Amino acid sequence: MYGENSRDKLKTTRESLAAIMTYHQVMPTYLDFMLVFGAQSDANDLRFSGFRDQVRLKAPSTGPALPSLGRSGKHYQLCYNLKGVQFKKKHDENIKNDEWSIRQTAVYHQFDVETGRTLWIVTKGGYDLLDQYRELVGPTGRTENKQFSTPELALSSSLSTHLLFCHWCTEDWRWYIRWLEEVLDHESGMAVYGRRDEGYSHKEYRPYHIQDLQYWQDRANEAVMVLEANTDVLKSIQKFYVDLVDRKDFPNTLKLACEDDLRTFASQVNEIINDFHMQTARAKLLVSIISDRKELVLQHLQGQATERTERLNKNLEREAVVMRIVTIVTLVYLPATFTSTFFSTDVVKFQDQNEFGLSKRQVSFSSLALERWLQVTLPLTALTLFIAYSTYKMYDASRNGMSTSERIKDIIRELKGDLHPHNNEKLRHSQQPEPGQDELAWPSARAFATFMKPSRTRATRSPRSDPPLPLHDFSGKPLHSA
């Protein structure tokens, strides 16, 4: 049973397939292995694998015994599937674009131990396995592989056919895994060998590189799964024939005549299994390497993000310095600009003019205007800088976790703790208001300087550490709550 390729529909119909399966009394479970074939866009059921057998070596009272058709009713039948890999197309520009395909084949075998009647049903896409079988039994094939005249020779030939299928599933796995290794080095080699220090060439990674590595890890895991499935099937075939010879109802003539052939068959299958173990170990190591490369590429991505953040912070620092310089220059020139603009209006005039608007004196410099300009500009500049500096100090205090009211209370508390009792008494007497004056006095210069001084240690002190103090005005008298 075949199709043009592994994803094309089989060249048969439902009716013809039912007739063939019914006439040859094929195991129904073989349909499970055939259903992986058919028209499809992607390969399906690559994870499906198995081995089924059925042995009938005793003379059946009722059953498929038809001597006219060469059927004694004493037979065994088995079915299994194997998977191989095949190279399809090479890409000249990029090695990762080379095309490889994992192909399946489903095998059914039936052997009559009395008549030597042999039946093979093989389902596969393409003709490559059929061409290999034709070489095996064709004119150029070995004589012992194509003799079916006696049950002994037929059994020996059937073992050669099994070996043909077993060798087919081992082809090109070595080169497929090597191709995966080369693709991995091509995709992520710079993650290992490209140092990220200055003066060294390295690769800038993107998130899609993680996706690419995940894709190749899936391909490697797929190879591991297929290799292990083939290994299990080969072990099942080997065990089946070893157990078959040990059965008491197995014909002694076949056992004695094919003992060497069975031993040779088991030995060769064991060699193929060992080869699969080696290829599986390579594929598992490749999966582990890809996983480590993904972690390394992820670290490179995080390092690149950190480098971009550092560059951004440096740019922000430079911009902050520039803005600070511009702000300071603006604060210095702002009062002068305001004063010059104000004195350029008609609000203040320093030159005498006649009724026609013409000056009576021809002078180019006015000392009075300069004196008034300096008298207004310098205090205004000092006031502007003082307000800016005070605002900065207030922001610094609030940044340390203290509100304005808390800072005022803290300053008052510090002033009361720093002064001695007799000094406090003198201070209260000296600050007693005169009769007729307002009882609320202005804060002292020291209190104001302490208020403007940034305090970084007060932010860590809990407001609950000290008992609440009674409110006082700046004259020292307590204020009663309403």
Coordinates of C-alpha atoms in Angstrom, one line a residue:
M1 CA 0.0 0.0 0.0
Y2 CA 1.6 3.2 -1.0
G3 CA 1.1 6.9 -1.9
E4 CA 3.0 9.4 -4.0
N5 CA 4.6 10.7 -0.7
S6 CA 4.1 10.4 3.0
R7 CA 1.3 13.0 3.0
D8 CA -0.6 11.8 0.0
K9 CA -3.6 9.5 0.0
L10 CA -3.0 5.8 -0.5
K11 CA -3.5 4.3 -3.9
T12 CA -6.4 2.1 -2.8
T13 CA -10.1 2.2 -2.1
R14 CA -12.2 1.2 0.9
E15 CA -13.7 -1.7 -1.0
S16 CA -10.4 -3.1 -2.2
L17 CA -8.8 -2.7 1.2
A18 CA -11.6 -4.5 2.9
A19 CA -11.4 -7.4 0.3
I20 CA -7.7 -7.8 0.9
M21 CA -7.9 -7.7 4.6
T22 CA -10.8 -10.1 4.7
Y23 CA -9.3 -12.6 2.2
H24 CA -6.0 -12.8 4.0
Q25 CA -7.5 -12.6 7.5
V26 CA -5.3 -9.7 8.5
M27 CA -5.2 -8.7 12.2
P28 CA -7.8 -5.9 12.8
T29 CA -5.2 -3.9 14.8
Y30 CA -3.2 -3.3 11.6
L31 CA -5.8 -0.7 10.7
D32 CA -4.5 1.4 13.6
F33 CA -1.1 1.6 12.0
M34 CA -2.6 2.3 8.5
L35 CA -4.7 5.3 9.7
V36 CA -1.6 7.5 10.2
F37 CA -1.4 7.6 6.4
G38 CA -3.6 9.6 4.0
A39 CA -3.9 13.1 2.6
Q40 CA -2.7 15.6 5.2
S41 CA -0.9 18.9 5.3
D42 CA 1.4 18.0 8.2
A43 CA 2.7 14.7 9.5
N44 CA 0.2 13.2 12.0
D45 CA 0.6 10.7 14.8
L46 CA 4.4 10.8 14.8
R47 CA 4.1 9.9 18.5
F48 CA 2.1 6.8 17.8
S49 CA 4.1 3.6 17.8
G50 CA 3.5 0.0 18.8
F51 CA 3.9 -3.7 18.2
R52 CA 1.1 -6.3 18.1
D53 CA 1.4 -10.1 17.6
Q54 CA -0.9 -13.1 17.5
V55 CA 0.3 -16.8 17.7
R56 CA -1.8 -19.9 16.8
L57 CA 0.4 -23.0 16.7
K58 CA -2.1 -25.6 17.7
A59 CA -4.5 -27.3 15.2
P60 CA -7.7 -25.4 15.4
S61 CA -11.0 -27.2 15.6
T62 CA -12.6 -24.3 13.8
G63 CA -10.8 -21.4 12.3
P64 CA -8.9 -20.3 9.2
A65 CA -7.6 -23.8 8.2
L66 CA -8.0 -23.9 4.4
P67 CA -5.6 -26.5 2.9
S68 CA -6.7 -25.6 -0.6
L69 CA -5.3 -22.1 -0.1
G70 CA -2.1 -23.3 1.7
R71 CA -3.5 -22.4 5.2
S72 CA -3.0 -25.0 7.9
G73 CA -4.4 -22.8 10.6
K74 CA -1.1 -22.9 12.5
H75 CA 0.5 -19.6 12.0
Y76 CA 1.7 -16.4 13.7
Q77 CA 1.2 -12.9 12.7
L78 CA 2.6 -9.6 13.9
C79 CA 2.4 -5.9 12.9
Y80 CA 4.4 -2.9 13.9
N81 CA 5.5 0.5 12.6
L82 CA 8.9 2.0 12.3
K83 CA 10.0 5.6 11.5
G84 CA 13.0 6.8 9.5
V85 CA 14.3 10.2 8.5
Q86 CA 15.0 11.3 5.0
F87 CA 16.8 14.3 3.5
K88 CA 14.7 16.1 1.0
K89 CA 16.3 19.4 -0.1
K90 CA 19.4 21.4 0.5
H91 CA 19.4 25.2 0.9
D92 CA 22.5 27.0 -0.4
E93 CA 22.2 30.2 1.7
N94 CA 21.3 29.0 5.2
I95 CA 21.9 25.5 6.6
K96 CA 18.8 25.8 8.9
N97 CA 16.6 25.9 5.8
D98 CA 17.6 22.4 4.7
E99 CA 14.6 20.1 4.5
W100 CA 14.4 16.8 6.4
S101 CA 11.3 14.6 6.8
I102 CA 10.5 11.8 9.3
R103 CA 8.8 9.0 7.4
Q104 CA 6.7 6.1 8.7
T105 CA 6.1 2.6 7.6
A106 CA 3.5 0.1 8.8
V107 CA 4.5 -3.6 8.5
Y108 CA 2.2 -6.7 8.7
H109 CA 3.6 -10.2 8.5
Q110 CA 1.9 -13.6 8.6
F111 CA 3.7 -17.0 8.5
D112 CA 2.3 -20.5 8.3
V113 CA 4.6 -22.8 10.2
E114 CA 3.5 -26.0 8.3
T115 CA 3.2 -24.8 4.8
G116 CA 5.7 -21.9 4.9
R117 CA 3.1 -19.6 3.3
T118 CA 4.4 -16.0 3.9
L119 CA 2.4 -12.8 3.6
W120 CA 3.7 -9.2 3.8
I121 CA 1.6 -6.0 3.8
V122 CA 3.7 -2.8 3.9
T123 CA 2.1 0.6 4.0
K124 CA 4.3 3.6 3.2
G125 CA 4.4 6.8 1.2
G126 CA 6.8 6.5 -1.7
Y127 CA 8.6 3.7 -3.4
D128 CA 11.9 3.6 -1.7
L129 CA 11.2 0.7 0.6
L130 CA 9.6 -1.3 -2.2
D131 CA 12.8 -0.7 -4.3
Q132 CA 14.9 -2.0 -1.5
Y133 CA 12.8 -5.1 -1.1
R134 CA 13.0 -5.8 -4.9
E135 CA 16.8 -5.6 -4.6
L136 CA 16.7 -8.1 -1.7
V137 CA 14.6 -10.7 -3.6
G138 CA 15.7 -9.7 -7.1
P139 CA 18.3 -11.3 -9.4
T140 CA 21.1 -9.4 -7.6
G141 CA 20.0 -10.5 -4.1
R142 CA 21.5 -13.2 -2.0
T143 CA 20.0 -16.7 -2.6
E144 CA 19.2 -17.4 1.1
N145 CA 17.1 -14.2 1.2
K146 CA 14.7 -15.2 -1.5
Q147 CA 14.0 -18.9 -1.1
F148 CA 10.5 -20.0 -0.1
S149 CA 10.3 -23.6 -1.2
T150 CA 10.2 -25.0 2.3
P151 CA 9.0 -23.7 5.7
E152 CA 12.6 -23.6 6.9
L153 CA 13.8 -21.5 4.0
A154 CA 10.7 -19.3 4.1
L155 CA 11.3 -18.6 7.8
S156 CA 15.0 -17.7 7.1
S157 CA 13.9 -15.4 4.3
S158 CA 11.3 -13.7 6.4
L159 CA 13.9 -12.9 9.0
S160 CA 16.0 -11.2 6.3
T161 CA 13.0 -9.1 5.4
H162 CA 12.6 -8.0 9.0
L163 CA 16.2 -7.0 9.0
L164 CA 15.7 -5.0 5.9
F165 CA 13.0 -2.9 7.6
C166 CA 15.1 -2.6 10.7
H167 CA 18.1 -1.2 8.8
W168 CA 15.8 1.1 6.8
C169 CA 14.7 2.9 10.0
T170 CA 18.3 3.5 11.0
E171 CA 19.3 5.3 7.8
D172 CA 20.3 9.0 8.0
W173 CA 19.6 9.4 11.7
R174 CA 23.3 10.1 12.3
W175 CA 23.3 12.8 9.7
Y176 CA 20.0 14.3 10.8
I177 CA 21.3 14.8 14.4
R178 CA 24.5 16.2 13.0
W179 CA 22.5 18.7 11.0
L180 CA 20.6 19.7 14.2
E181 CA 24.0 20.2 16.0
E182 CA 25.3 22.4 13.2
V183 CA 22.1 24.5 13.2
L184 CA 22.4 24.9 16.9
D185 CA 26.0 26.2 16.6
H186 CA 25.0 28.5 13.8
E187 CA 22.0 29.9 15.7
S188 CA 23.5 30.3 19.2
G189 CA 27.3 29.9 18.9
M190 CA 27.9 33.6 19.5
A191 CA 26.0 33.3 22.8
V192 CA 28.9 31.2 24.1
Y193 CA 31.9 32.4 22.2
G194 CA 31.0 36.1 21.7
R195 CA 32.2 38.1 24.7
R196 CA 30.1 41.1 25.6
D197 CA 33.1 43.2 26.7
E198 CA 34.2 46.3 24.8
G199 CA 36.4 45.5 21.8
Y200 CA 34.9 42.0 21.2
S201 CA 32.4 41.1 18.5
H202 CA 29.1 39.8 19.8
K203 CA 25.5 39.3 18.6
E204 CA 22.5 41.4 19.6
Y205 CA 19.7 39.0 20.5
R206 CA 16.0 39.5 20.1
P207 CA 13.1 37.7 21.7
Y208 CA 12.5 35.7 18.5
H209 CA 15.8 34.0 19.0
I210 CA 14.3 32.3 22.1
Q211 CA 11.5 31.1 19.9
D212 CA 13.9 29.8 17.3
L213 CA 15.8 27.8 19.9
Q214 CA 12.5 26.4 21.3
Y215 CA 11.6 25.3 17.8
W216 CA 14.9 23.4 17.4
Q217 CA 14.5 21.9 20.9
D218 CA 11.1 20.6 19.8
R219 CA 12.8 19.0 16.8
A220 CA 15.4 17.4 19.0
N221 CA 12.8 16.1 21.4
E222 CA 10.9 14.7 18.5
A223 CA 14.0 12.9 17.3
V224 CA 14.5 11.5 20.9
M225 CA 10.9 10.3 20.9
V226 CA 11.1 8.6 17.5
L227 CA 14.4 6.9 18.3
E228 CA 13.1 5.5 21.6
A229 CA 9.9 4.3 19.9
N230 CA 12.0 2.5 17.2
T231 CA 14.1 1.0 19.9
D232 CA 11.1 -0.4 21.8
V233 CA 9.7 -1.9 18.6
L234 CA 13.0 -3.6 17.7
K235 CA 13.2 -5.0 21.2
S236 CA 9.6 -6.3 20.9
I237 CA 10.5 -8.0 17.5
Q238 CA 13.6 -9.6 19.0
K239 CA 11.8 -10.8 22.1
F240 CA 8.9 -12.2 20.0
Y241 CA 11.2 -14.5 18.0
V242 CA 13.2 -15.5 21.1
D243 CA 10.0 -16.5 22.9
L244 CA 8.6 -18.1 19.8
V245 CA 11.4 -20.6 19.6
D246 CA 11.0 -21.4 23.3
R247 CA 7.3 -22.4 22.9
K248 CA 6.6 -26.1 23.2
D249 CA 4.1 -26.1 20.3
F250 CA 6.7 -24.6 17.9
P251 CA 7.7 -27.2 15.3
N252 CA 11.0 -28.9 16.2
T253 CA 12.0 -29.0 12.5
L254 CA 11.9 -25.2 12.2
K255 CA 13.6 -24.8 15.6
L256 CA 16.6 -27.0 14.6
A257 CA 16.9 -25.8 11.0
C258 CA 16.6 -22.1 11.8
E259 CA 18.4 -22.0 15.2
D260 CA 21.5 -20.3 13.7
D261 CA 19.4 -17.9 11.6
L262 CA 17.4 -16.9 14.7
R263 CA 20.5 -16.4 16.7
T264 CA 22.1 -14.3 13.9
F265 CA 18.8 -12.3 13.6
A266 CA 18.7 -11.6 17.3
S267 CA 22.4 -10.5 17.3
Q268 CA 21.9 -8.1 14.3
V269 CA 18.8 -6.6 15.8
N270 CA 20.7 -6.1 19.1
E271 CA 23.4 -4.2 17.1
I272 CA 20.7 -1.9 15.6
I273 CA 19.3 -1.3 19.1
N274 CA 22.7 -0.3 20.4
D275 CA 23.1 2.1 17.5
F276 CA 19.7 3.6 18.4
H277 CA 20.9 4.0 22.0
M278 CA 23.9 5.9 20.8
Q279 CA 21.8 8.2 18.6
T280 CA 19.3 8.7 21.4
A281 CA 22.0 9.7 23.8
R282 CA 23.3 12.3 21.2
A283 CA 19.8 13.7 20.8
K284 CA 19.2 13.9 24.5
L285 CA 22.5 15.7 24.9
L286 CA 21.5 18.1 22.2
V287 CA 18.2 18.8 24.0
S288 CA 20.2 19.6 27.2
I289 CA 22.6 21.9 25.2
I290 CA 19.7 23.8 23.6
S291 CA 18.1 24.3 27.0
D292 CA 21.3 25.8 28.3
R293 CA 21.7 28.0 25.3
K294 CA 18.1 29.3 25.8
E295 CA 19.0 30.3 29.4
L296 CA 22.2 31.9 28.1
V297 CA 20.4 33.9 25.4
L298 CA 17.8 35.0 28.0
Q299 CA 20.6 36.3 30.2
H300 CA 22.1 38.1 27.2
L301 CA 18.6 39.7 26.6
Q302 CA 18.5 40.8 30.2
G303 CA 22.1 42.2 30.0
Q304 CA 21.2 44.1 26.8
A305 CA 18.1 45.6 28.6
T306 CA 20.4 46.6 31.5
E307 CA 22.9 48.2 29.2
R308 CA 20.1 50.2 27.5
T309 CA 18.8 51.3 30.9
E310 CA 22.3 52.5 31.9
R311 CA 22.7 54.5 28.7
L312 CA 19.3 56.0 29.3
N313 CA 20.2 56.9 32.9
K314 CA 23.4 58.6 31.7
N315 CA 21.5 60.6 29.1
L316 CA 19.0 61.6 31.7
E317 CA 21.8 62.7 34.1
R318 CA 23.4 64.9 31.4
E319 CA 20.0 66.4 30.5
A320 CA 19.4 67.0 34.2
V321 CA 22.7 68.9 34.6
V322 CA 21.9 70.9 31.5
M323 CA 18.5 71.8 32.7
R324 CA 19.9 72.8 36.1
I325 CA 22.3 75.1 34.5
V326 CA 19.6 76.6 32.3
T327 CA 17.4 77.1 35.4
I328 CA 20.2 78.8 37.3
V329 CA 21.0 81.1 34.5
T330 CA 17.3 81.9 34.0
L331 CA 16.9 82.7 37.7
V332 CA 19.9 85.0 37.6
Y333 CA 18.6 86.9 34.5
L334 CA 14.9 86.8 35.3
P335 CA 14.9 89.8 37.8
A336 CA 17.1 91.8 35.5
T337 CA 14.8 91.1 32.5
F338 CA 11.7 92.0 34.5
T339 CA 13.3 95.2 35.8
S340 CA 14.5 96.2 32.4
T341 CA 11.1 95.5 30.9
F342 CA 9.4 97.5 33.6
F343 CA 11.7 100.5 33.3
S344 CA 11.3 100.6 29.6
T345 CA 7.6 101.5 29.9
D346 CA 6.2 104.9 30.6
V347 CA 5.5 104.2 34.2
V348 CA 8.9 105.7 35.3
K349 CA 10.7 108.4 33.3
F350 CA 14.1 109.8 34.1
Q351 CA 14.6 112.2 31.2
D352 CA 13.0 115.6 30.9
Q353 CA 10.9 116.1 27.8
N354 CA 9.2 119.1 26.3
E355 CA 5.7 119.4 25.1
F356 CA 6.7 118.0 21.7
G357 CA 8.1 114.8 23.4
L358 CA 11.7 115.8 22.7
S359 CA 14.4 115.7 25.3
K360 CA 15.8 118.9 26.5
R361 CA 19.1 117.4 27.5
Q362 CA 21.3 115.4 25.2
V363 CA 22.8 112.8 27.6
S364 CA 23.6 109.1 26.9
F365 CA 23.8 107.9 30.5
S366 CA 21.5 108.3 33.5
S367 CA 23.0 107.6 36.8
L368 CA 19.6 107.9 38.5
A369 CA 18.1 105.3 36.2
L370 CA 21.1 102.9 36.9
E371 CA 20.7 103.5 40.6
R372 CA 17.0 102.8 40.6
W373 CA 17.6 99.7 38.4
L374 CA 20.2 98.3 40.8
Q375 CA 18.0 99.1 43.8
V376 CA 15.2 97.0 42.3
T377 CA 17.1 94.3 40.5
L378 CA 19.6 93.2 43.1
P379 CA 17.0 92.7 45.9
L380 CA 14.6 91.0 43.5
T381 CA 17.4 88.7 42.3
A382 CA 18.3 87.8 45.9
L383 CA 14.6 87.2 46.7
T384 CA 14.2 85.0 43.7
L385 CA 17.3 82.9 44.5
F386 CA 16.2 82.7 48.1
I387 CA 12.7 81.5 47.2
A388 CA 14.2 78.9 44.8
Y389 CA 16.6 77.7 47.4
S390 CA 13.9 77.5 50.0
T391 CA 11.6 75.5 47.7
Y392 CA 14.5 73.1 47.1
K393 CA 15.0 72.6 50.8
M394 CA 11.3 72.1 51.4
Y395 CA 11.3 69.5 48.7
D396 CA 14.3 67.8 50.3
A397 CA 12.6 67.7 53.6
S398 CA 9.4 66.3 52.2
R399 CA 11.4 63.7 50.3
N400 CA 12.8 62.4 53.6
G401 CA 9.2 61.5 54.7
M402 CA 8.3 64.6 56.8
S403 CA 5.4 66.9 56.0
T404 CA 5.6 70.7 56.5
S405 CA 3.6 70.6 59.8
E406 CA 5.7 67.8 61.2
R407 CA 8.9 69.7 60.3
I408 CA 7.7 72.8 62.0
K409 CA 6.8 70.9 65.2
D410 CA 10.1 69.1 65.1
I411 CA 12.0 72.5 64.8
I412 CA 10.1 73.9 67.8
R413 CA 10.8 70.7 69.8
E414 CA 14.5 71.0 68.9
L415 CA 14.6 74.6 70.0
K416 CA 13.0 73.8 73.3
G417 CA 15.4 70.9 73.9
D418 CA 18.6 72.9 73.0
L419 CA 17.9 75.9 75.4
H420 CA 18.6 75.6 79.1
P421 CA 15.8 76.3 81.6
H422 CA 17.2 79.7 82.8
N423 CA 17.7 80.7 79.2
N424 CA 14.2 79.7 78.4
E425 CA 12.9 81.8 81.3
K426 CA 15.0 84.8 80.0
L427 CA 13.7 84.2 76.5
R428 CA 10.1 84.2 77.7
H429 CA 10.6 87.4 79.6
S430 CA 12.4 89.1 76.8
Q431 CA 9.7 88.0 74.4
Q432 CA 6.8 89.3 76.5
P433 CA 4.7 91.6 74.4
E434 CA 4.3 95.2 75.3
P435 CA 0.9 96.4 76.3
G436 CA -1.2 97.0 73.2
Q437 CA 1.0 94.8 71.0
D438 CA -0.1 91.5 69.3
E439 CA 0.7 88.5 71.5
L440 CA 1.9 86.4 68.5
A441 CA 5.6 87.1 67.8
W442 CA 7.6 86.4 64.6
P443 CA 9.9 83.4 64.6
S444 CA 13.6 84.0 65.4
A445 CA 16.3 83.8 62.8
R446 CA 17.6 80.6 64.4
A447 CA 14.2 79.0 64.1
F448 CA 13.9 80.0 60.5
A449 CA 17.4 78.7 59.7
T450 CA 16.7 75.4 61.5
F451 CA 13.5 75.1 59.5
M452 CA 15.3 75.6 56.2
K453 CA 18.1 73.1 57.1
P454 CA 17.4 69.6 55.6
S455 CA 17.1 66.8 58.1
R456 CA 17.7 63.3 57.0
T457 CA 17.8 61.6 60.4
R458 CA 14.3 62.8 61.4
A459 CA 12.7 60.7 58.7
T460 CA 13.6 57.4 60.5
R461 CA 12.2 58.5 63.9
S462 CA 8.6 57.3 64.6
P463 CA 6.2 60.1 65.5
R464 CA 4.9 57.9 68.3
S465 CA 8.3 57.8 70.1
D466 CA 7.6 61.1 72.0
P467 CA 4.5 62.1 73.9
P468 CA 2.4 64.9 72.4
L469 CA 3.5 68.4 73.4
P470 CA 1.2 71.3 74.2
L471 CA 0.9 73.9 71.6
H472 CA 2.7 77.2 72.2
D473 CA 3.1 80.3 70.3
F474 CA 6.5 81.8 69.7
S475 CA 6.3 83.9 72.9
G476 CA 6.2 80.8 75.0
K477 CA 2.5 81.0 76.1
P478 CA 0.4 77.8 75.7
L479 CA -2.5 78.0 73.3
H480 CA -5.7 76.5 74.6
S481 CA -7.8 74.5 72.2
A482 CA -11.3 75.8 71.4

